[in-house]
PDB file of C-alpha atoms in Angstrom:
ATOM      1  CA  MET A 240       7.413 -13.612  24.453  1.00  0.00           C
ATOM      2  CA  ALA A 241       9.063 -13.367  21.045  1.00  0.00           C
ATOM      3  CA  SER A 242      11.815 -10.762  20.631  1.00  0.00           C
ATOM      4  CA  GLU A 243      12.133  -8.395  17.696  1.00  0.00           C
ATOM      5  CA  PHE A 244      14.794 -10.672  16.195  1.00  0.00           C
ATOM      6  CA  ASP A 245      12.592 -13.732  16.637  1.00  0.00           C
ATOM      7  CA  LEU A 246       9.789 -11.971  14.727  1.00  0.00           C
ATOM      8  CA  ILE A 247      12.097 -10.955  11.893  1.00  0.00           C
ATOM      9  CA  ALA A 248      13.503 -14.469  11.594  1.00  0.00           C
ATOM     10  CA  ARG A 249      10.079 -16.119  11.766  1.00  0.00           C
ATOM     11  CA  TYR A 250       8.050 -13.942   9.409  1.00  0.00           C
ATOM     12  CA  PHE A 251      10.362 -11.840   7.285  1.00  0.00           C
ATOM     13  CA  THR A 252      13.549 -13.807   6.649  1.00  0.00           C
ATOM     14  CA  ARG A 253      13.636 -15.683   3.373  1.00  0.00           C
ATOM     15  CA  ALA A 254      16.618 -16.988   1.448  1.00  0.00           C
ATOM     16  CA  ALA A 255      17.859 -14.224  -0.841  1.00  0.00           C
ATOM     17  CA  PRO A 256      18.225 -14.982  -4.547  1.00  0.00           C
ATOM     18  CA  ALA A 257      21.737 -15.688  -5.808  1.00  0.00           C
ATOM     19  CA  GLY A 258      23.883 -12.551  -5.934  1.00  0.00           C
ATOM     20  CA  LEU A 259      21.894 -10.670  -3.265  1.00  0.00           C
ATOM     21  CA  LEU A 260      22.608 -10.242   0.447  1.00  0.00           C
ATOM     22  CA  GLY A 261      19.264 -10.034   2.226  1.00  0.00           C
ATOM     23  CA  VAL A 262      17.918  -9.874   5.770  1.00  0.00           C
ATOM     24  CA  GLY A 263      20.502 -10.428   8.507  1.00  0.00           C
ATOM     25  CA  ASP A 264      23.250  -7.838   7.952  1.00  0.00           C
ATOM     26  CA  ASP A 265      23.616  -4.081   8.437  1.00  0.00           C
ATOM     27  CA  CYS A 266      22.781  -3.439   4.805  1.00  0.00           C
ATOM     28  CA  ALA A 267      21.319  -5.382   1.934  1.00  0.00           C
ATOM     29  CA  LEU A 268      23.425  -5.781  -1.184  1.00  0.00           C
ATOM     30  CA  PHE A 269      22.151  -6.174  -4.732  1.00  0.00           C
ATOM     31  CA  PRO A 270      23.839  -5.837  -8.132  1.00  0.00           C
ATOM     32  CA  VAL A 271      22.728  -3.405 -10.816  1.00  0.00           C
ATOM     33  CA  PRO A 272      22.967  -4.799 -14.362  1.00  0.00           C
ATOM     34  CA  PRO A 273      25.463  -2.961 -16.577  1.00  0.00           C
ATOM     35  CA  GLY A 274      23.940  -0.120 -18.552  1.00  0.00           C
ATOM     36  CA  GLU A 275      20.909   0.152 -16.253  1.00  0.00           C
ATOM     37  CA  GLN A 276      19.794   2.691 -13.669  1.00  0.00           C
ATOM     38  CA  VAL A 277      18.337   2.047 -10.233  1.00  0.00           C
ATOM     39  CA  ALA A 278      14.686   3.062  -9.814  1.00  0.00           C
ATOM     40  CA  THR A 279      13.495   3.421  -6.221  1.00  0.00           C
ATOM     41  CA  SER A 280      10.293   4.508  -4.501  1.00  0.00           C
ATOM     42  CA  THR A 281       8.976   4.701  -0.928  1.00  0.00           C
ATOM     43  CA  ASP A 282       5.379   4.669   0.308  1.00  0.00           C
ATOM     44  CA  LEU A 283       4.100   5.128   3.842  1.00  0.00           C
ATOM     45  CA  LEU A 284       0.757   3.575   4.875  1.00  0.00           C
ATOM     46  CA  LEU A 285      -0.907   4.712   8.092  1.00  0.00           C
ATOM     47  CA  GLU A 286      -3.788   3.010   9.874  1.00  0.00           C
ATOM     48  CA  GLY A 287      -6.908   5.168   9.744  1.00  0.00           C
ATOM     49  CA  ARG A 288      -5.688   7.157   6.740  1.00  0.00           C
ATOM     50  CA  HIS A 289      -4.625   4.609   4.143  1.00  0.00           C
ATOM     51  CA  PHE A 290      -6.375   1.489   5.430  1.00  0.00           C
ATOM     52  CA  PHE A 291      -9.107   0.573   7.898  1.00  0.00           C
ATOM     53  CA  PRO A 292      -8.115  -1.003  11.233  1.00  0.00           C
ATOM     54  CA  ASP A 293     -10.068  -4.205  10.537  1.00  0.00           C
ATOM     55  CA  VAL A 294      -8.575  -4.857   7.069  1.00  0.00           C
ATOM     56  CA  ASP A 295      -7.571  -8.447   6.316  1.00  0.00           C
ATOM     57  CA  PRO A 296      -3.852  -8.536   7.195  1.00  0.00           C
ATOM     58  CA  LYS A 297      -3.005 -10.759   4.232  1.00  0.00           C
ATOM     59  CA  ALA A 298      -4.629  -8.223   1.909  1.00  0.00           C
ATOM     60  CA  LEU A 299      -2.770  -5.416   3.683  1.00  0.00           C
ATOM     61  CA  GLY A 300       0.551  -7.214   3.190  1.00  0.00           C
ATOM     62  CA  HIS A 301      -0.282  -7.507  -0.515  1.00  0.00           C
ATOM     63  CA  LYS A 302      -1.259  -3.853  -0.845  1.00  0.00           C
ATOM     64  CA  ALA A 303       1.734  -2.551   1.111  1.00  0.00           C
ATOM     65  CA  LEU A 304       4.029  -3.922  -1.590  1.00  0.00           C
ATOM     66  CA  ALA A 305       1.620  -3.450  -4.511  1.00  0.00           C
ATOM     67  CA  VAL A 306       1.537   0.343  -4.209  1.00  0.00           C
ATOM     68  CA  ASN A 307       5.327   0.465  -4.552  1.00  0.00           C
ATOM     69  CA  LEU A 308       5.498  -2.052  -7.373  1.00  0.00           C
ATOM     70  CA  SER A 309       2.995   0.168  -9.172  1.00  0.00           C
ATOM     71  CA  ASP A 310       5.548   3.010  -9.040  1.00  0.00           C
ATOM     72  CA  LEU A 311       8.167   0.766 -10.643  1.00  0.00           C
ATOM     73  CA  ALA A 312       5.612  -0.210 -13.293  1.00  0.00           C
ATOM     74  CA  ALA A 313       5.000   3.456 -14.104  1.00  0.00           C
ATOM     75  CA  MET A 314       8.724   3.890 -14.777  1.00  0.00           C
ATOM     76  CA  GLY A 315       9.062   0.714 -16.828  1.00  0.00           C
ATOM     77  CA  ALA A 316      11.420  -0.712 -14.207  1.00  0.00           C
ATOM     78  CA  ARG A 317      12.019  -4.372 -13.377  1.00  0.00           C
ATOM     79  CA  PRO A 318      11.821  -5.090  -9.622  1.00  0.00           C
ATOM     80  CA  LEU A 319      15.062  -6.065  -7.838  1.00  0.00           C
ATOM     81  CA  GLY A 320      14.049  -6.141  -4.165  1.00  0.00           C
ATOM     82  CA  CYS A 321      12.431  -4.226  -1.322  1.00  0.00           C
ATOM     83  CA  VAL A 322      12.799  -3.238   2.324  1.00  0.00           C
ATOM     84  CA  LEU A 323       9.994  -3.070   4.895  1.00  0.00           C
ATOM     85  CA  GLY A 324       9.531  -0.924   7.990  1.00  0.00           C
ATOM     86  CA  LEU A 325       6.815  -1.806  10.528  1.00  0.00           C
ATOM     87  CA  ALA A 326       5.755   0.205  13.575  1.00  0.00           C
ATOM     88  CA  LEU A 327       3.478  -2.118  15.565  1.00  0.00           C
ATOM     89  CA  PRO A 328       1.255  -0.964  18.444  1.00  0.00           C
ATOM     90  CA  ARG A 329       1.123  -4.532  19.811  1.00  0.00           C
ATOM     91  CA  LEU A 330       2.454  -7.996  19.119  1.00  0.00           C
ATOM     92  CA  ASP A 331      -0.077 -10.178  17.282  1.00  0.00           C
ATOM     93  CA  GLU A 332       1.669 -13.165  15.719  1.00  0.00           C
ATOM     94  CA  PRO A 333      -1.315 -14.508  13.712  1.00  0.00           C
ATOM     95  CA  TRP A 334      -1.723 -11.014  12.259  1.00  0.00           C
ATOM     96  CA  LEU A 335       2.000 -10.854  11.417  1.00  0.00           C
ATOM     97  CA  ALA A 336       1.924 -14.290   9.812  1.00  0.00           C
ATOM     98  CA  ALA A 337      -0.971 -13.336   7.525  1.00  0.00           C
ATOM     99  CA  PHE A 338       0.574  -9.960   6.667  1.00  0.00           C
ATOM    100  CA  ALA A 339       3.890 -11.618   5.815  1.00  0.00           C
ATOM    101  CA  ASP A 340       2.125 -14.221   3.655  1.00  0.00           C
ATOM    102  CA  GLY A 341       0.440 -11.540   1.567  1.00  0.00           C
ATOM    103  CA  PHE A 342       3.621  -9.496   1.282  1.00  0.00           C
ATOM    104  CA  HIS A 343       5.895 -12.390   0.313  1.00  0.00           C
ATOM    105  CA  ALA A 344       3.389 -13.877  -2.149  1.00  0.00           C
ATOM    106  CA  LEU A 345       3.253 -10.688  -4.204  1.00  0.00           C
ATOM    107  CA  GLY A 346       7.001 -10.227  -3.960  1.00  0.00           C
ATOM    108  CA  GLU A 347       7.605 -13.740  -5.268  1.00  0.00           C
ATOM    109  CA  ALA A 348       5.125 -13.196  -8.118  1.00  0.00           C
ATOM    110  CA  HIS A 349       7.077 -10.139  -9.304  1.00  0.00           C
ATOM    111  CA  GLY A 350      10.645 -11.139  -8.487  1.00  0.00           C
ATOM    112  CA  CYS A 351      10.865  -8.579  -5.677  1.00  0.00           C
ATOM    113  CA  PRO A 352      12.303 -10.296  -2.574  1.00  0.00           C
ATOM    114  CA  LEU A 353      12.324  -8.678   0.856  1.00  0.00           C
ATOM    115  CA  ILE A 354      16.014  -7.923   1.510  1.00  0.00           C
ATOM    116  CA  GLY A 355      15.906  -5.763   4.656  1.00  0.00           C
ATOM    117  CA  GLY A 356      13.970  -3.433   6.892  1.00  0.00           C
ATOM    118  CA  ASP A 357      13.189  -2.635  10.508  1.00  0.00           C
ATOM    119  CA  THR A 358      10.532  -3.168  13.173  1.00  0.00           C
ATOM    120  CA  THR A 359       9.661  -1.115  16.248  1.00  0.00           C
ATOM    121  CA  ARG A 360       6.836  -0.559  18.700  1.00  0.00           C
ATOM    122  CA  SER A 361       4.353   2.221  17.955  1.00  0.00           C
ATOM    123  CA  ALA A 362       2.689   4.193  20.724  1.00  0.00           C
ATOM    124  CA  HIS A 363      -0.519   4.475  18.722  1.00  0.00           C
ATOM    125  CA  ASP A 364      -1.487   3.210  15.260  1.00  0.00           C
ATOM    126  CA  LEU A 365       0.118   0.767  12.869  1.00  0.00           C
ATOM    127  CA  ALA A 366       2.480   2.317  10.315  1.00  0.00           C
ATOM    128  CA  ILE A 367       3.999   0.546   7.302  1.00  0.00           C
ATOM    129  CA  SER A 368       6.822   1.837   5.112  1.00  0.00           C
ATOM    130  CA  VAL A 369       8.037   0.010   2.022  1.00  0.00           C
ATOM    131  CA  THR A 370      10.896   0.974  -0.291  1.00  0.00           C
ATOM    132  CA  VAL A 371      11.358  -0.842  -3.583  1.00  0.00           C
ATOM    133  CA  PHE A 372      14.335  -0.995  -5.896  1.00  0.00           C
ATOM    134  CA  GLY A 373      14.186  -1.700  -9.603  1.00  0.00           C
ATOM    135  CA  ALA A 374      16.332  -1.460 -12.703  1.00  0.00           C
ATOM    136  CA  VAL A 375      15.647   0.147 -16.066  1.00  0.00           C
ATOM    137  CA  PRO A 376      17.979   0.519 -19.071  1.00  0.00           C
ATOM    138  CA  ALA A 377      19.465   4.004 -19.251  1.00  0.00           C
ATOM    139  CA  GLY A 378      17.265   6.249 -21.356  1.00  0.00           C
ATOM    140  CA  LEU A 379      14.224   3.966 -21.374  1.00  0.00           C
ATOM    141  CA  ALA A 380      12.499   5.018 -18.142  1.00  0.00           C
ATOM    142  CA  LEU A 381       8.876   6.113 -18.633  1.00  0.00           C
ATOM    143  CA  ARG A 382       9.102   9.576 -17.084  1.00  0.00           C
ATOM    144  CA  ARG A 383       6.302  12.060 -16.481  1.00  0.00           C
ATOM    145  CA  ASP A 384       7.893  14.747 -18.641  1.00  0.00           C
ATOM    146  CA  GLY A 385       7.814  12.865 -21.939  1.00  0.00           C
ATOM    147  CA  ALA A 386       4.243  13.483 -23.175  1.00  0.00           C
ATOM    148  CA  ARG A 387       4.137  15.169 -26.583  1.00  0.00           C
ATOM    149  CA  PRO A 388       1.395  16.931 -28.555  1.00  0.00           C
ATOM    150  CA  GLY A 389      -0.414  14.386 -30.719  1.00  0.00           C
ATOM    151  CA  ASP A 390       0.098  11.539 -28.240  1.00  0.00           C
ATOM    152  CA  ASP A 391      -2.829   9.316 -27.349  1.00  0.00           C
ATOM    153  CA  ILE A 392      -3.683   8.992 -23.668  1.00  0.00           C
ATOM    154  CA  TRP A 393      -4.252   5.429 -22.453  1.00  0.00           C
ATOM    155  CA  VAL A 394      -5.422   3.866 -19.207  1.00  0.00           C
ATOM    156  CA  SER A 395      -4.889   0.285 -18.111  1.00  0.00           C
ATOM    157  CA  GLY A 396      -7.446  -1.837 -16.277  1.00  0.00           C
ATOM    158  CA  GLU A 397     -10.681  -0.365 -14.947  1.00  0.00           C
ATOM    159  CA  LEU A 398     -11.555   2.766 -12.985  1.00  0.00           C
ATOM    160  CA  GLY A 399     -13.850   3.590 -10.088  1.00  0.00           C
ATOM    161  CA  ALA A 400     -14.265   0.418  -8.039  1.00  0.00           C
ATOM    162  CA  ALA A 401     -11.637   1.210  -5.368  1.00  0.00           C
ATOM    163  CA  ASP A 402     -13.180   4.603  -4.658  1.00  0.00           C
ATOM    164  CA  VAL A 403     -16.663   3.136  -4.260  1.00  0.00           C
ATOM    165  CA  ALA A 404     -15.369   0.390  -1.964  1.00  0.00           C
ATOM    166  CA  TYR A 405     -13.601   2.976   0.212  1.00  0.00           C
ATOM    167  CA  ARG A 406     -16.699   5.150   0.517  1.00  0.00           C
ATOM    168  CA  LEU A 407     -18.883   2.146   1.371  1.00  0.00           C
ATOM    169  CA  LEU A 408     -16.477   1.027   4.105  1.00  0.00           C
ATOM    170  CA  ASP A 409     -16.197   4.596   5.400  1.00  0.00           C
ATOM    171  CA  GLY A 410     -19.968   4.944   5.686  1.00  0.00           C
ATOM    172  CA  GLN A 411     -20.194   7.703   3.084  1.00  0.00           C
ATOM    173  CA  TYR A 412     -22.626   5.610   1.022  1.00  0.00           C
ATOM    174  CA  PRO A 413     -25.579   3.528   2.255  1.00  0.00           C
ATOM    175  CA  ALA A 414     -24.641  -0.072   3.029  1.00  0.00           C
ATOM    176  CA  ASP A 415     -24.701  -2.302  -0.025  1.00  0.00           C
ATOM    177  CA  SER A 416     -23.115  -5.684   0.620  1.00  0.00           C
ATOM    178  CA  ALA A 417     -23.321  -6.860  -2.979  1.00  0.00           C
ATOM    179  CA  LEU A 418     -21.661  -3.710  -4.354  1.00  0.00           C
ATOM    180  CA  LEU A 419     -18.977  -3.816  -1.653  1.00  0.00           C
ATOM    181  CA  ALA A 420     -18.213  -7.459  -2.406  1.00  0.00           C
ATOM    182  CA  ALA A 421     -17.819  -6.610  -6.088  1.00  0.00           C
ATOM    183  CA  CYS A 422     -15.536  -3.625  -5.465  1.00  0.00           C
ATOM    184  CA  ARG A 423     -13.514  -4.478  -2.355  1.00  0.00           C
ATOM    185  CA  GLY A 424     -10.808  -6.425  -4.134  1.00  0.00           C
ATOM    186  CA  ALA A 425      -9.906  -3.379  -6.216  1.00  0.00           C
ATOM    187  CA  LEU A 426      -9.291  -1.388  -3.039  1.00  0.00           C
ATOM    188  CA  GLU A 427      -7.525  -3.992  -0.908  1.00  0.00           C
ATOM    189  CA  ARG A 428      -5.737  -6.149  -3.518  1.00  0.00           C
ATOM    190  CA  PRO A 429      -4.660  -3.885  -6.377  1.00  0.00           C
ATOM    191  CA  ALA A 430      -2.755  -5.529  -9.224  1.00  0.00           C
ATOM    192  CA  PRO A 431       0.434  -3.586 -10.044  1.00  0.00           C
ATOM    193  CA  GLN A 432       0.988  -3.436 -13.804  1.00  0.00           C
ATOM    194  CA  VAL A 433       4.680  -4.348 -13.792  1.00  0.00           C
ATOM    195  CA  ALA A 434       4.520  -6.478 -16.934  1.00  0.00           C
ATOM    196  CA  LEU A 435       2.732  -3.738 -18.847  1.00  0.00           C
ATOM    197  CA  GLY A 436       5.274  -1.117 -17.781  1.00  0.00           C
ATOM    198  CA  LEU A 437       8.072  -3.324 -19.106  1.00  0.00           C
ATOM    199  CA  ALA A 438       6.202  -3.988 -22.362  1.00  0.00           C
ATOM    200  CA  LEU A 439       5.676  -0.246 -22.923  1.00  0.00           C
ATOM    201  CA  ARG A 440       9.383   0.634 -22.844  1.00  0.00           C
ATOM    202  CA  GLY A 441      10.311   2.094 -26.201  1.00  0.00           C
ATOM    203  CA  ILE A 442       6.630   2.622 -27.081  1.00  0.00           C
ATOM    204  CA  ALA A 443       5.159   5.015 -24.493  1.00  0.00           C
ATOM    205  CA  HIS A 444       6.440   8.553 -24.115  1.00  0.00           C
ATOM    206  CA  ALA A 445       5.276   9.147 -20.513  1.00  0.00           C
ATOM    207  CA  ALA A 446       3.514   7.275 -17.724  1.00  0.00           C
ATOM    208  CA  ILE A 447       2.240   7.604 -14.169  1.00  0.00           C
ATOM    209  CA  ASP A 448       0.397   5.254 -11.851  1.00  0.00           C
ATOM    210  CA  ILE A 449      -3.080   6.324 -10.750  1.00  0.00           C
ATOM    211  CA  SER A 450      -2.888   6.598  -6.984  1.00  0.00           C
ATOM    212  CA  ASP A 451      -4.698   9.879  -6.271  1.00  0.00           C
ATOM    213  CA  GLY A 452      -7.233  10.007  -9.122  1.00  0.00           C
ATOM    214  CA  LEU A 453      -6.997  10.051 -12.925  1.00  0.00           C
ATOM    215  CA  LEU A 454      -7.418  13.816 -13.363  1.00  0.00           C
ATOM    216  CA  GLN A 455      -4.970  14.712 -10.613  1.00  0.00           C
ATOM    217  CA  ASP A 456      -2.305  12.222 -11.688  1.00  0.00           C
ATOM    218  CA  LEU A 457      -2.630  13.045 -15.381  1.00  0.00           C
ATOM    219  CA  GLY A 458      -2.281  16.670 -14.305  1.00  0.00           C
ATOM    220  CA  HIS A 459       1.200  15.840 -12.965  1.00  0.00           C
ATOM    221  CA  VAL A 460       2.170  14.504 -16.400  1.00  0.00           C
ATOM    222  CA  LEU A 461       0.802  17.618 -18.115  1.00  0.00           C
ATOM    223  CA  LYS A 462       2.677  19.936 -15.769  1.00  0.00           C
ATOM    224  CA  ALA A 463       5.954  18.060 -16.182  1.00  0.00           C
ATOM    225  CA  SER A 464       5.518  17.901 -19.966  1.00  0.00           C
ATOM    226  CA  ALA A 465       4.268  21.514 -20.366  1.00  0.00           C
ATOM    227  CA  ALA A 466       1.269  20.235 -22.295  1.00  0.00           C
ATOM    228  CA  GLY A 467      -2.527  20.009 -22.168  1.00  0.00           C
ATOM    229  CA  ALA A 468      -5.015  17.219 -22.739  1.00  0.00           C
ATOM    230  CA  THR A 469      -8.557  16.354 -23.740  1.00  0.00           C
ATOM    231  CA  LEU A 470     -10.269  13.255 -22.314  1.00  0.00           C
ATOM    232  CA  ARG A 471     -13.495  11.595 -23.453  1.00  0.00           C
ATOM    233  CA  TYR A 472     -15.616  10.485 -20.521  1.00  0.00           C
ATOM    234  CA  ALA A 473     -17.655   8.048 -22.589  1.00  0.00           C
ATOM    235  CA  GLU A 474     -14.469   6.099 -23.418  1.00  0.00           C
ATOM    236  CA  MET A 475     -13.397   5.581 -19.803  1.00  0.00           C
ATOM    237  CA  PRO A 476     -12.942   1.916 -18.767  1.00  0.00           C
ATOM    238  CA  VAL A 477     -15.516   1.964 -15.967  1.00  0.00           C
ATOM    239  CA  ALA A 478     -15.500  -1.054 -13.649  1.00  0.00           C
ATOM    240  CA  ALA A 479     -18.383  -3.370 -14.558  1.00  0.00           C
ATOM    241  CA  ALA A 480     -19.454  -3.532 -10.910  1.00  0.00           C
ATOM    242  CA  LEU A 481     -20.478   0.142 -11.070  1.00  0.00           C
ATOM    243  CA  ALA A 482     -23.229  -0.346 -13.660  1.00  0.00           C
ATOM    244  CA  GLY A 483     -26.317   1.437 -12.378  1.00  0.00           C
ATOM    245  CA  LEU A 484     -24.430   3.772 -10.015  1.00  0.00           C
ATOM    246  CA  ALA A 485     -25.805   7.326 -10.051  1.00  0.00           C
ATOM    247  CA  ASP A 486     -24.036   9.836 -12.282  1.00  0.00           C
ATOM    248  CA  ALA A 487     -22.442  12.031  -9.583  1.00  0.00           C
ATOM    249  CA  PRO A 488     -20.754   9.269  -7.556  1.00  0.00           C
ATOM    250  CA  LEU A 489     -19.787   7.454 -10.757  1.00  0.00           C
ATOM    251  CA  ARG A 490     -18.103  10.554 -12.186  1.00  0.00           C
ATOM    252  CA  ARG A 491     -16.304  11.158  -8.886  1.00  0.00           C
ATOM    253  CA  ALA A 492     -15.106   7.536  -8.729  1.00  0.00           C
ATOM    254  CA  VAL A 493     -13.921   7.326 -12.334  1.00  0.00           C
ATOM    255  CA  LEU A 494     -12.245  10.726 -12.670  1.00  0.00           C
ATOM    256  CA  GLY A 495     -11.237  11.501  -9.101  1.00  0.00           C
ATOM    257  CA  GLY A 496     -11.074   8.174  -7.297  1.00  0.00           C
ATOM    258  CA  GLY A 497      -7.709   7.087  -5.930  1.00  0.00           C
ATOM    259  CA  ASP A 498      -6.180   3.740  -4.913  1.00  0.00           C
ATOM    260  CA  VAL A 499      -6.429   2.543  -8.516  1.00  0.00           C
ATOM    261  CA  TYR A 500      -2.782   1.568  -9.144  1.00  0.00           C
ATOM    262  CA  GLN A 501      -3.315   1.218 -12.858  1.00  0.00           C
ATOM    263  CA  LEU A 502      -1.215   3.085 -15.415  1.00  0.00           C
ATOM    264  CA  CYS A 503      -2.069   6.245 -17.309  1.00  0.00           C
ATOM    265  CA  PHE A 504       0.360   6.678 -20.170  1.00  0.00           C
ATOM    266  CA  THR A 505       0.840   8.505 -23.460  1.00  0.00           C
ATOM    267  CA  ALA A 506       2.109   7.112 -26.762  1.00  0.00           C
ATOM    268  CA  PRO A 507       2.272   8.340 -30.357  1.00  0.00           C
ATOM    269  CA  ALA A 508      -0.937   7.903 -32.344  1.00  0.00           C
ATOM    270  CA  GLY A 509       1.060   5.912 -34.883  1.00  0.00           C
ATOM    271  CA  ARG A 510       1.919   3.294 -32.231  1.00  0.00           C
ATOM    272  CA  ARG A 511      -1.640   2.235 -31.366  1.00  0.00           C
ATOM    273  CA  GLU A 512      -1.168  -1.319 -32.600  1.00  0.00           C
ATOM    274  CA  ALA A 513       2.082  -1.552 -30.623  1.00  0.00           C
ATOM    275  CA  VAL A 514       0.288  -0.393 -27.459  1.00  0.00           C
ATOM    276  CA  LEU A 515      -2.456  -2.970 -27.954  1.00  0.00           C
ATOM    277  CA  ALA A 516       0.162  -5.657 -28.547  1.00  0.00           C
ATOM    278  CA  ALA A 517       1.953  -4.607 -25.319  1.00  0.00           C
ATOM    279  CA  GLY A 518      -1.335  -4.956 -23.466  1.00  0.00           C
ATOM    280  CA  ARG A 519      -1.866  -8.442 -24.859  1.00  0.00           C
ATOM    281  CA  GLU A 520       1.708  -9.422 -23.999  1.00  0.00           C
ATOM    282  CA  ALA A 521       1.203  -8.229 -20.420  1.00  0.00           C
ATOM    283  CA  GLY A 522      -2.321  -9.642 -20.085  1.00  0.00           C
ATOM    284  CA  ALA A 523      -3.615  -6.121 -19.386  1.00  0.00           C
ATOM    285  CA  ARG A 524      -6.616  -4.264 -20.704  1.00  0.00           C
ATOM    286  CA  VAL A 525      -5.607  -0.925 -22.253  1.00  0.00           C
ATOM    287  CA  THR A 526      -8.078   1.766 -23.323  1.00  0.00           C
ATOM    288  CA  ARG A 527      -7.463   4.943 -25.329  1.00  0.00           C
ATOM    289  CA  VAL A 528      -9.241   7.798 -23.549  1.00  0.00           C
ATOM    290  CA  GLY A 529      -7.901  11.064 -24.975  1.00  0.00           C
ATOM    291  CA  GLU A 530      -5.143  13.079 -26.602  1.00  0.00           C
ATOM    292  CA  ILE A 531      -2.273  15.348 -25.612  1.00  0.00           C
ATOM    293  CA  HIS A 532      -2.105  18.817 -27.152  1.00  0.00           C
ATOM    294  CA  ALA A 533       0.216  21.779 -26.917  1.00  0.00           C
ATOM    295  CA  GLU A 534      -2.289  24.210 -25.390  1.00  0.00           C
ATOM    296  CA  PRO A 535      -2.328  24.102 -21.567  1.00  0.00           C
ATOM    297  CA  GLY A 536      -5.385  22.864 -19.703  1.00  0.00           C
ATOM    298  CA  LEU A 537      -7.266  19.624 -19.150  1.00  0.00           C
ATOM    299  CA  ALA A 538     -10.772  19.188 -20.553  1.00  0.00           C
ATOM    300  CA  VAL A 539     -13.147  16.241 -20.217  1.00  0.00           C
ATOM    301  CA  LEU A 540     -15.770  15.926 -22.936  1.00  0.00           C
ATOM    302  CA  ASP A 541     -19.177  14.315 -22.424  1.00  0.00           C
ATOM    303  CA  ALA A 542     -20.821  11.912 -24.859  1.00  0.00           C
ATOM    304  CA  GLY A 543     -21.984  14.856 -26.944  1.00  0.00           C
ATOM    305  CA  GLY A 544     -18.485  16.340 -27.220  1.00  0.00           C
ATOM    306  CA  GLN A 545     -19.179  19.172 -24.772  1.00  0.00           C
ATOM    307  CA  PRO A 546     -16.781  20.087 -21.928  1.00  0.00           C
ATOM    308  CA  MET A 547     -17.942  18.735 -18.567  1.00  0.00           C
ATOM    309  CA  THR A 548     -18.053  21.065 -15.573  1.00  0.00           C
ATOM    310  CA  GLY A 549     -17.768  20.437 -11.852  1.00  0.00           C
ATOM    311  CA  LEU A 550     -14.951  17.930 -12.304  1.00  0.00           C
ATOM    312  CA  PRO A 551     -13.826  16.140  -9.143  1.00  0.00           C
ATOM    313  CA  GLY A 552     -10.461  16.683  -7.514  1.00  0.00           C
ATOM    314  CA  GLY A 553      -8.190  13.879  -6.404  1.00  0.00           C
ATOM    315  CA  TYR A 554      -6.842  12.752  -3.045  1.00  0.00           C
ATOM    316  CA  ASP A 555      -4.951  15.327  -0.960  1.00  0.00           C
ATOM    317  CA  HIS A 556      -2.776  14.202   1.959  1.00  0.00           C
ATOM    318  CA  PHE A 557      -2.918  17.697   3.449  1.00  0.00           C
ATOM    319  CA  PRO A 558      -6.391  19.113   2.666  1.00  0.00           C
ATOM    320  CA  ALA A 559      -7.105  22.715   3.570  1.00  0.00           C
ATOM    321  CA  ASP A 560      -8.897  23.152   6.886  1.00  0.00           C
TER     322      ASP A 560
END
């Protein structure tokens, strides 16, 4: 039977890029470019809460890193490397091989090599922890507290598909194989917008990645920036797969659905062409969906310009009993 060290060597040891010390020592070592700051983020994924037990392990490896790369994207940080912690309830080498393939493939695509971590046996469910490290020039990080009155609010990509896929898999919606097939990739293989985050440095005032729902995550920006906002529901970039979905689940998916891992950001109205150019440079769709204002509060207007009521909340890790 393979030992812990055999597993690490077989599935998680890759040659580190020049200048880095990776897997195989007590600590990883990586240089920070002069004049830049380290950006770091950690996410914990638990079986049964963040992913279904029967998820494709290659997709899970992809997502485990993608959710962290999305945090770097939201700060406008360039990835440097990552560390991985795995608590495994059992040894399943084909599963590990597929998970590692998905993880390494995304890391290689974004210049984020695995440079360390740990494995252990779990008494119950699978747990995955990933920490990423990035670099951003001092003073250019896209923080949450930078939104200013008069800024446009933008969203990258599309909204809603991940939430619908989750609810279909969870049995909350009637089975619909065609709809699930069209939405599942958004849930299990999100595309972190690293290139867009880099392109927005010096253009955007504030940014956040949409992990817990657009309204909830934008609310964090508004709180940090001591500002308010108005959104236009008719302008939202709704996933094409959701055409024909009933109004209530569509509204919940678009405004409150999590697991999106796209960017919500603000930028001066006078920089609209620059934002569009940044989107083209990054190969990302960007859509203007509202404005920042000085008065506190967050309103969503319907197609007729009237405030919508009964707005959905976002994801809560500790919901009230």
